[in-house]
Short mmCIF file of C-alpha atoms in Angstrom, two decimals:
data_model
loop_
_atom_site.label_atom_id
_atom_site.label_comp_id
_atom_site.label_asym_id
_atom_site.label_seq_id
_atom_site.Cartn_x
_atom_site.Cartn_y
_atom_site.Cartn_z
CA MET A 507 -28.33 -7.70 33.58
CA GLU A 508 -31.43 -9.17 35.18
CA PHE A 509 -33.39 -12.38 35.00
CA GLY A 510 -36.95 -12.80 36.14
CA ASP A 511 -37.31 -12.87 39.94
CA ASP A 512 -39.46 -15.96 39.73
CA LEU A 513 -36.79 -18.02 37.96
CA ASP A 514 -34.86 -20.63 39.92
CA LEU A 515 -31.54 -20.56 38.06
CA VAL A 516 -29.42 -23.68 37.98
CA CYS A 517 -26.40 -21.97 36.39
CA THR A 518 -25.47 -18.93 34.29
CA GLU A 519 -23.05 -18.27 31.46
CA ARG A 520 -21.91 -15.28 29.48
CA TYR A 521 -20.60 -14.53 26.01
CA GLY A 522 -17.78 -12.05 26.58
CA SER A 523 -19.14 -9.03 28.42
CA ARG A 524 -22.09 -8.38 26.12
CA ARG A 525 -24.44 -11.28 26.67
CA MET A 526 -25.64 -13.22 29.72
CA GLN A 527 -27.94 -16.17 29.89
CA GLY A 528 -29.01 -18.68 32.52
CA TYR A 529 -30.46 -22.18 32.75
CA VAL A 530 -33.56 -23.33 34.67
CA GLU A 531 -34.90 -26.80 35.21
CA ASP A 532 -38.20 -27.66 33.52
CA PRO A 533 -40.71 -29.98 35.20
CA ASP A 534 -39.48 -32.87 33.04
CA GLY A 535 -35.92 -32.39 34.33
CA ARG A 536 -34.48 -30.78 31.19
CA LEU A 537 -32.44 -27.59 31.29
CA ARG A 538 -33.92 -24.61 29.51
CA CYS A 539 -31.91 -21.53 28.45
CA VAL A 540 -33.26 -18.10 29.43
CA GLU A 541 -31.63 -14.76 28.60
CA GLU A 542 -31.42 -11.60 30.65
CA ARG A 543 -34.24 -9.15 30.25
CA VAL A 544 -33.23 -6.67 27.51
CA ASP A 545 -35.23 -5.24 24.66
CA GLY A 546 -34.92 -8.06 22.15
CA SER A 547 -34.98 -6.12 18.90
CA TYR A 548 -32.36 -3.65 20.08
CA ARG A 549 -30.05 -6.34 21.36
CA SER A 550 -30.35 -8.51 18.30
CA LEU A 551 -29.52 -5.53 16.06
CA ARG A 552 -26.65 -4.51 18.31
CA ASP A 553 -25.27 -8.05 18.45
CA PHE A 554 -25.49 -8.34 14.67
CA PHE A 555 -23.43 -5.21 14.02
CA THR A 556 -21.03 -6.12 16.82
CA SER A 557 -20.36 -9.56 15.37
CA VAL A 558 -19.93 -8.18 11.84
CA PHE A 559 -17.74 -5.14 12.53
CA LEU A 560 -15.96 -5.78 15.86
CA PRO A 561 -13.45 -8.50 16.78
CA GLN A 562 -14.73 -11.57 18.58
CA GLY A 563 -14.64 -11.08 22.33
CA TYR A 564 -14.78 -7.26 22.13
CA PRO A 565 -13.92 -5.36 24.30
CA GLU A 566 -11.77 -7.82 26.27
CA SER A 567 -9.99 -9.11 23.16
CA VAL A 568 -8.59 -5.70 22.15
CA SER A 569 -6.65 -2.88 23.79
CA ASP A 570 -8.42 -0.21 25.83
CA ASP A 571 -7.76 2.44 23.17
CA TYR A 572 -9.40 0.39 20.39
CA LEU A 573 -12.79 2.09 20.27
CA THR A 574 -11.40 5.64 20.45
CA TYR A 575 -8.97 4.95 17.64
CA GLN A 576 -11.53 3.21 15.44
CA ILE A 577 -14.10 6.01 15.77
CA TRP A 578 -11.65 8.67 14.64
CA ASP A 579 -10.17 6.33 12.03
CA THR A 580 -13.65 5.84 10.61
CA ILE A 581 -14.18 9.60 10.34
CA GLN A 582 -10.85 10.14 8.59
CA ALA A 583 -11.51 7.28 6.19
CA PHE A 584 -14.86 8.80 5.22
CA ALA A 585 -13.28 12.21 4.58
CA SER A 586 -10.46 10.62 2.59
CA SER A 587 -12.97 8.68 0.49
CA VAL A 588 -14.77 11.89 -0.52
CA THR A 589 -11.58 13.80 -1.39
CA GLY A 590 -10.34 10.75 -3.29
CA THR A 591 -13.45 10.90 -5.46
CA LEU A 592 -12.80 14.57 -6.22
CA ALA A 593 -9.24 13.68 -7.22
CA THR A 594 -10.40 10.80 -9.43
CA GLN A 595 -12.76 13.11 -11.29
CA ALA A 596 -9.95 15.62 -11.80
CA MET A 597 -7.59 12.90 -13.02
CA LEU A 598 -10.10 11.56 -15.53
CA ARG A 599 -10.71 15.06 -16.84
CA GLY A 600 -6.95 15.60 -17.04
CA VAL A 601 -6.27 12.48 -19.14
CA GLY A 602 -8.94 13.54 -21.61
CA VAL A 603 -12.24 11.95 -20.62
CA GLY A 604 -14.88 14.05 -22.40
CA ASP A 605 -12.30 15.71 -24.65
CA GLU A 606 -12.64 14.72 -28.30
CA THR A 607 -9.06 15.77 -29.08
CA ALA A 608 -7.55 13.45 -26.47
CA THR A 609 -6.12 10.09 -27.54
CA VAL A 610 -6.24 6.75 -25.80
CA THR A 611 -2.51 6.32 -26.30
CA ALA A 612 -1.64 9.55 -24.50
CA ALA A 613 -3.93 8.70 -21.59
CA THR A 614 -2.48 5.18 -21.35
CA LEU A 615 1.12 6.46 -21.36
CA THR A 616 0.31 8.96 -18.64
CA TRP A 617 -1.23 6.25 -16.48
CA ILE A 618 1.71 3.87 -17.07
CA LEU A 619 4.25 6.55 -16.16
CA LYS A 620 2.29 7.40 -13.02
CA ASP A 621 2.09 3.76 -11.90
CA GLY A 622 5.71 3.03 -12.80
CA THR A 623 7.01 6.01 -10.86
CA GLY A 624 4.96 4.93 -7.88
CA MET A 625 6.28 1.37 -7.99
CA LEU A 626 9.88 2.54 -7.96
CA GLY A 627 9.11 4.94 -5.11
CA ARG A 628 7.46 2.14 -3.13
CA ILE A 629 10.56 -0.05 -3.38
CA PHE A 630 12.96 2.80 -2.53
CA PHE A 631 10.94 4.02 0.46
CA ALA A 632 10.57 0.50 1.89
CA TRP A 633 14.33 0.06 1.58
CA MET A 634 15.16 3.39 3.21
CA LYS A 635 12.57 3.53 6.00
CA GLY A 636 11.12 0.05 6.42
CA SER A 637 12.87 -0.64 9.74
CA LYS A 638 11.81 2.76 11.14
CA LEU A 639 8.07 2.26 10.70
CA ASP A 640 7.66 -0.07 13.70
CA CYS A 641 9.62 2.20 16.02
CA ASP A 642 7.55 5.33 15.37
CA ALA A 643 4.25 3.95 14.12
CA LYS A 644 2.28 7.00 15.29
CA LYS A 645 4.49 9.51 13.51
CA TRP A 646 4.59 7.54 10.28
CA ARG A 647 0.84 6.94 10.39
CA LEU A 648 0.24 10.68 10.60
CA PHE A 649 2.92 11.32 7.98
CA ALA A 650 1.17 8.92 5.58
CA ASP A 651 -2.16 10.71 5.93
CA VAL A 652 -0.65 14.18 5.45
CA LEU A 653 1.22 12.95 2.37
CA ASN A 654 -1.98 11.36 1.05
CA ASP A 655 -3.79 14.69 1.30
CA LEU A 656 -0.90 16.39 -0.50
CA ALA A 657 -1.09 13.81 -3.30
CA ILE A 658 -4.85 14.31 -3.66
CA PHE A 659 -4.35 18.08 -3.79
CA MET A 660 -1.80 17.67 -6.58
CA GLU A 661 -4.20 15.46 -8.55
CA ILE A 662 -6.98 18.02 -8.22
CA LEU A 663 -4.67 20.83 -9.39
CA ALA A 664 -3.06 18.85 -12.19
CA PRO A 665 -5.72 19.59 -14.90
CA ALA A 666 -5.12 23.30 -14.38
CA PHE A 667 -1.54 22.86 -15.67
CA PRO A 668 -1.88 20.77 -18.84
CA THR A 669 1.75 21.22 -19.89
CA CYS A 670 2.97 19.77 -16.59
CA PHE A 671 0.10 17.32 -16.12
CA THR A 672 2.15 14.14 -16.53
CA ILE A 673 4.90 15.31 -14.18
CA VAL A 674 2.40 16.38 -11.51
CA VAL A 675 0.43 13.11 -11.59
CA CYS A 676 3.67 11.09 -11.50
CA ILE A 677 4.75 12.94 -8.35
CA ALA A 678 1.27 12.41 -6.88
CA GLY A 679 1.46 8.71 -7.75
CA LEU A 680 4.87 8.51 -6.09
CA CYS A 681 3.44 10.09 -2.93
CA LYS A 682 0.48 7.72 -2.90
CA CYS A 683 2.72 4.67 -3.18
CA ILE A 684 4.79 5.92 -0.24
CA VAL A 685 1.50 6.38 1.61
CA GLY A 686 0.65 2.77 0.79
CA VAL A 687 3.89 1.49 2.31
CA ALA A 688 3.85 3.73 5.40
CA GLY A 689 0.12 3.38 6.01
CA GLY A 690 0.03 -0.37 5.51
CA ALA A 691 3.08 -1.04 7.68
CA THR A 692 1.92 1.18 10.54
CA ARG A 693 -1.57 -0.30 10.34
CA ALA A 694 -0.01 -3.71 10.89
CA ALA A 695 1.97 -2.37 13.87
CA LEU A 696 -1.15 -0.84 15.40
CA THR A 697 -3.13 -4.03 14.78
CA MET A 698 -0.48 -5.96 16.69
CA HIS A 699 -0.85 -3.48 19.56
CA GLN A 700 -4.65 -3.76 19.59
CA ALA A 701 -4.83 -7.56 19.37
CA ARG A 702 -4.70 -8.73 22.99
CA ARG A 703 -5.48 -12.39 22.37
CA ASP A 704 -3.12 -13.05 19.48
CA ASN A 705 -6.13 -12.29 17.27
CA MET A 706 -4.38 -10.10 14.73
CA ALA A 707 -6.17 -11.71 11.79
CA ASP A 708 -9.60 -11.09 13.32
CA VAL A 709 -8.79 -7.49 14.29
CA SER A 710 -7.37 -6.81 10.83
CA ALA A 711 -10.34 -8.43 9.07
CA LYS A 712 -12.89 -6.45 11.09
CA ASP A 713 -10.92 -3.27 10.47
CA GLY A 714 -11.22 -4.03 6.77
CA SER A 715 -14.99 -4.50 7.15
CA GLN A 716 -15.30 -1.16 8.92
CA GLU A 717 -13.26 0.56 6.22
CA THR A 718 -15.35 -1.03 3.47
CA LEU A 719 -18.56 0.18 5.10
CA VAL A 720 -17.13 3.69 5.45
CA ASN A 721 -15.95 3.72 1.84
CA LEU A 722 -19.43 2.64 0.78
CA ALA A 723 -20.89 5.58 2.71
CA GLY A 724 -18.31 7.87 1.10
CA LEU A 725 -19.27 6.49 -2.31
CA LEU A 726 -22.93 7.30 -1.75
CA VAL A 727 -22.07 10.84 -0.67
CA SER A 728 -19.77 11.20 -3.67
CA LEU A 729 -22.59 10.18 -6.01
CA LEU A 730 -24.56 13.12 -4.69
CA LEU A 731 -21.62 15.53 -4.91
CA ILE A 732 -20.30 14.72 -8.39
CA PRO A 733 -23.18 16.36 -10.30
CA LEU A 734 -22.75 19.46 -8.16
CA VAL A 735 -18.99 19.84 -8.56
CA THR A 736 -18.79 19.15 -12.29
CA ASP A 737 -17.36 22.26 -13.98
CA ASN A 738 -17.38 24.07 -10.62
CA LEU A 739 -13.77 24.34 -9.48
CA GLN A 740 -14.55 26.73 -6.64
CA LEU A 741 -16.87 24.15 -5.06
CA VAL A 742 -14.29 21.40 -5.62
CA TYR A 743 -11.62 23.40 -3.79
CA PHE A 744 -14.02 24.30 -1.00
CA LEU A 745 -15.08 20.69 -0.46
CA PHE A 746 -11.46 19.56 -0.59
CA PHE A 747 -10.53 22.10 2.09
CA VAL A 748 -13.44 21.07 4.35
CA PHE A 749 -12.95 17.31 4.08
CA THR A 750 -9.16 17.53 4.22
CA SER A 751 -9.38 19.55 7.42
CA LEU A 752 -11.72 16.93 8.86
CA HIS A 753 -9.38 14.19 7.65
CA LEU A 754 -6.30 15.68 9.28
CA TYR A 755 -8.06 16.48 12.56
CA ALA A 756 -9.56 12.98 12.79
CA ASN A 757 -6.17 11.43 12.06
CA PHE A 758 -4.50 13.49 14.75
CA ARG A 759 -7.16 12.49 17.29
CA ALA A 760 -6.94 8.84 16.25
CA VAL A 761 -3.17 8.69 16.59
CA ARG A 762 -3.18 10.72 19.80
CA GLY A 763 -5.69 8.26 21.28
CA ILE A 764 -3.33 5.30 20.89
CA VAL A 765 -1.73 4.16 24.15
CA MET A 766 1.33 2.03 23.37
CA ASP A 767 2.85 0.07 26.25
CA THR A 768 6.07 -0.81 24.41
CA LEU A 769 9.08 1.49 24.56
CA ASN A 770 10.43 3.48 21.64
CA GLN A 771 13.08 6.19 21.87
CA SER A 772 10.57 9.06 22.19
CA ARG A 773 8.56 7.45 24.96
CA LEU A 774 11.70 6.31 26.76
CA ALA A 775 13.10 9.87 26.68
CA ILE A 776 9.89 11.15 28.30
CA LEU A 777 10.07 8.46 30.99
CA VAL A 778 13.74 9.03 31.79
CA GLN A 779 13.39 12.79 32.08
CA HIS A 780 10.29 12.47 34.26
CA PHE A 781 12.01 9.86 36.43
CA LEU A 782 15.06 12.07 36.96
CA ARG A 783 12.81 15.04 37.75
CA ASP A 784 10.15 13.44 39.97
CA GLY A 785 11.55 10.06 41.00
CA TRP A 786 8.83 7.81 39.54
CA VAL A 787 7.90 6.35 36.16
CA LEU A 788 4.85 7.52 34.21
CA THR A 789 2.24 4.97 33.18
CA PRO A 790 1.62 4.31 29.45
CA SER A 791 -1.65 6.29 29.56
CA ALA A 792 0.19 9.29 31.06
CA ALA A 793 3.29 9.16 28.85
CA ASN A 794 1.70 8.56 25.45
CA PRO A 795 -0.07 11.97 25.26
CA GLU A 796 3.35 13.63 25.67
CA GLU A 797 4.91 11.73 22.76
CA PRO A 798 5.67 14.13 19.88
CA LEU A 799 3.81 13.30 16.66
CA PHE A 800 5.61 15.85 14.50
CA PRO A 801 9.35 16.48 14.01
CA VAL A 802 10.80 18.19 17.07
CA PHE A 803 13.52 20.68 16.18
CA GLN A 804 15.51 20.73 19.38
CA ARG A 805 19.12 19.96 20.13
CA ARG A 806 19.69 16.25 20.62
CA LEU A 807 22.43 13.72 20.22
CA THR A 808 22.75 11.81 16.99
CA VAL A 809 22.36 8.19 18.06
CA ASN A 810 23.47 5.02 16.28
CA LEU A 811 22.17 1.94 18.06
CA GLY A 812 23.55 -1.50 17.31
CA ALA A 813 26.53 0.02 15.49
CA PRO A 814 29.55 -1.98 14.24
CA LEU A 815 32.64 -1.75 16.45
CA HIS A 816 34.67 0.26 13.93
CA MET A 817 32.29 3.17 14.50
CA LEU A 818 33.16 3.16 18.22
CA VAL A 819 36.88 2.39 18.36
CA THR A 820 39.86 2.48 16.00
CA ARG A 821 42.55 1.16 18.36
CA LYS A 822 42.87 -1.72 20.76
CA SER A 823 43.55 0.80 23.54
CA ASP A 824 40.21 2.48 22.80
CA LEU A 825 38.44 -0.87 23.06
CA GLU A 826 40.06 -1.44 26.45
CA LYS A 827 39.00 2.04 27.59
CA ALA A 828 35.43 1.39 26.45
CA GLN A 829 35.33 -1.74 28.61
CA GLU A 830 36.95 -0.15 31.66
CA GLY A 831 34.54 -0.17 34.57
CA ASN A 832 31.79 -1.50 32.33
CA MET A 833 30.34 -4.97 32.96
CA LYS A 834 27.28 -4.41 30.74
CA ASN A 835 26.42 -6.09 27.48
CA TYR A 836 26.95 -2.93 25.48
CA LEU A 837 29.69 -0.43 24.73
CA LEU A 838 28.99 3.27 24.35
CA THR A 839 31.09 6.06 22.90
CA TRP A 840 30.46 9.78 22.63
CA ASN A 841 32.03 11.99 19.99
CA ARG A 842 32.06 15.45 21.45
CA SER A 843 32.76 17.33 18.21
CA SER A 844 29.97 15.69 16.17
CA GLU A 845 27.51 15.33 19.08
CA ALA A 846 27.09 11.66 18.17
CA VAL A 847 26.70 8.58 20.34
CA CYS A 848 27.35 5.05 19.09
CA VAL A 849 26.24 1.95 20.95
CA ALA A 850 27.57 -1.53 20.18
CA MET A 851 25.67 -4.53 21.54
CA HIS A 852 27.22 -7.79 22.72
CA GLU A 853 26.05 -10.95 20.98
CA VAL A 854 24.36 -12.16 24.20
CA ALA A 855 22.49 -8.87 24.79
CA GLY A 856 18.76 -9.13 25.38
CA SER A 857 15.83 -6.75 25.58
CA LEU A 858 16.73 -5.36 29.02
CA ASP A 859 20.30 -4.68 27.89
CA MET A 860 18.98 -2.67 24.94
CA ILE A 861 16.61 -0.71 27.17
CA GLN A 862 19.47 0.01 29.57
CA ALA A 863 21.68 1.19 26.70
CA CYS A 864 18.96 3.60 25.54
CA VAL A 865 18.47 4.87 29.11
CA HIS A 866 22.21 5.54 29.15
CA VAL A 867 21.88 7.51 25.89
CA GLU A 868 19.03 9.59 27.32
CA ILE A 869 20.97 10.35 30.49
CA LEU A 870 23.90 11.50 28.36
CA ASN A 871 21.53 13.67 26.34
CA VAL A 872 20.25 15.22 29.60
CA LEU A 873 23.81 16.00 30.67
CA LEU A 874 24.67 17.67 27.39
CA HIS A 875 21.45 19.47 26.43
CA LYS A 876 19.22 19.95 29.48
CA ASP A 877 19.16 22.10 32.59
CA VAL A 878 19.89 19.52 35.30
CA GLY A 879 18.77 21.94 37.99
CA GLN A 880 15.19 20.69 37.50
CA TYR A 881 16.13 17.07 38.33
CA ARG A 882 16.19 15.71 41.85
CA MET A 883 17.35 12.12 41.22
CA GLN A 884 21.15 12.02 41.69
CA ALA A 885 21.06 15.82 41.53
CA SER A 886 24.61 16.49 42.74
CA THR A 887 26.05 13.78 40.49
CA LEU A 888 24.21 15.16 37.48
CA ARG A 889 25.50 18.69 38.13
CA THR A 890 29.08 17.45 38.53
CA LEU A 891 28.93 15.32 35.39
CA GLN A 892 27.35 18.11 33.35
CA LYS A 893 30.15 20.47 34.29
CA ARG A 894 32.80 17.90 33.40
CA ALA A 895 31.11 17.02 30.11
CA SER A 896 31.08 20.67 29.06
CA GLU A 897 34.77 21.13 29.85
CA VAL A 898 36.33 17.75 29.14
CA PRO A 899 38.99 17.70 26.41
CA HIS A 900 38.66 15.23 23.55
CA HIS A 901 41.33 12.85 24.85
CA ARG A 902 39.50 12.43 28.20
CA VAL A 903 36.02 11.72 26.88
CA TRP A 904 36.40 8.07 27.91
CA GLU A 905 36.62 9.10 31.58
CA THR A 906 33.30 10.95 31.31
CA VAL A 907 31.68 7.97 29.62
CA MET A 908 32.95 5.70 32.42
CA GLU A 909 31.41 8.02 35.03
CA THR A 910 28.07 7.94 33.20
CA HIS A 911 28.25 4.12 33.35
CA GLN A 912 28.46 4.40 37.12
CA LEU A 913 25.48 6.76 37.17
CA VAL A 914 23.44 4.35 35.05
CA ASP A 915 24.33 1.51 37.44
CA GLN A 916 22.78 3.52 40.27
CA ILE A 917 19.66 4.67 38.41
CA PHE A 918 18.63 1.80 36.13
CA PRO A 919 17.56 -0.86 38.71
CA GLU A 920 15.04 1.50 40.29
CA PHE A 921 13.95 2.78 36.88
CA LEU A 922 13.36 -0.79 35.68
CA LYS A 923 11.23 -1.56 38.73
CA GLY A 924 9.19 1.54 37.95
CA LEU A 925 8.72 0.44 34.34
CA ILE A 926 7.36 -2.94 35.37
CA ALA A 927 5.17 -1.51 38.13
CA SER A 928 3.69 1.09 35.76
CA GLY A 929 2.67 -1.51 33.18
CA TRP A 930 5.35 -1.09 30.52
CA VAL A 931 6.41 -4.09 28.44
CA THR A 932 10.11 -4.88 28.97
CA ASP A 933 10.55 -8.27 27.28
CA ARG A 934 10.28 -6.60 23.86
CA HIS A 935 10.63 -3.07 22.59
CA LEU A 936 10.46 -0.74 19.57
CA LEU A 937 13.92 0.77 19.95
CA ASP A 938 15.69 1.27 16.64
CA PHE A 939 18.66 -1.12 16.94
CA ASP A 940 20.63 -2.27 13.93
CA GLU A 941 21.69 -5.92 13.69
CA TRP A 942 25.41 -5.65 14.47
CA ARG A 943 26.48 -7.77 17.48
CA ALA A 944 30.02 -8.19 18.80
CA ASP A 945 32.06 -10.24 21.25
CA TRP A 946 34.75 -8.04 22.78
CA HIS A 947 35.92 -10.61 25.34
CA LEU A 948 38.03 -12.66 22.90
CA LEU A 949 41.34 -11.47 24.36
CA GLY A 950 40.28 -12.58 27.81
CA LYS A 951 39.20 -15.97 26.47
CA LYS A 952 42.55 -16.49 24.70
CA SER A 953 44.53 -15.65 27.82
CA GLU A 954 42.63 -18.32 29.74
#
């Protein structure tokens, strides 16, 4: 940014990182504002669109991945708008628009059944998966878009099966309502991630403006396409395939471009395994591309975090064994036969305690399901523990758990330092803990 060389500036100021201006003293002593030398028409147009469609203070007010995500999100929204129009046309044809034999009552009943099924599905899905959406926002965001495309495909095919039309559109409506829950919830989670100045409302509002503009563009394109696709099913299917492919690719790129700096179980697993292998913690920008976005069918422990005590112990002696050699604010048990781990949290446990408990789970998973020969951190200890874990009888599982506690005590302090140094957030997390909290020190308190 440059000002005229002949100007004697008294002071300068800037508006975010996009605009700079200075002040000079006029002969009468008044201060006069002068702006940097930029093509005026271009800047005024740029500033107008920036103020309308981007959050105030952009780019400092949002996360570094904001622009990448929004570009791909815009592309996917445009593609979804076009395929949605194709589905709407198919739905209207299916309920009898243009058919003299169709009745208003039949069309109304079909629409009511479709909406009613979707409402019930929305409630059920929110009940079953509502707490999971924050923890794996990327996966659920991608899941929502894939399910949305499936619902649109069903709506387009529905008129071809008139006897099953109502059932098909009800299933499609159910899918779309699930999409509404998953997409809306994950959008809120991503907005929270992008808003760096507690400006969630502004980021969300500008995202809505961008989506409205894109939908308007999709509407204009749809107006051109509708006359072409009417009574031409081959063209409808071709356009659906093209725009759905674009939609899915853009969604994948958008989600892959997100760089979350809060820990969930997938990202923590990547960090722990890399730390054990190489001795240092990956940064958020290095770890996020390795996070799986689709279901990974590999052998892992079944984990129950924040479990009630009765899932861990059934006898007082078991509770005493769980506490033996463990001064942490969590208890951990491992069921060898069911390959399940349960973690109970103390009522005073905080964020770091929960992160440590999940690190413990990941180390146990490494011992049971990984080749520890590739790890150099505590290599001899890992090999010894892996051998014992594979041979330990059921009645001596507590001894193995106690030894893993000792291993965690050695590893976690250095791992935590690496987390903080690499830029990870540790005062909050996205680990999937239930709400059960216990106090297992009551016997000690009574004896005092």
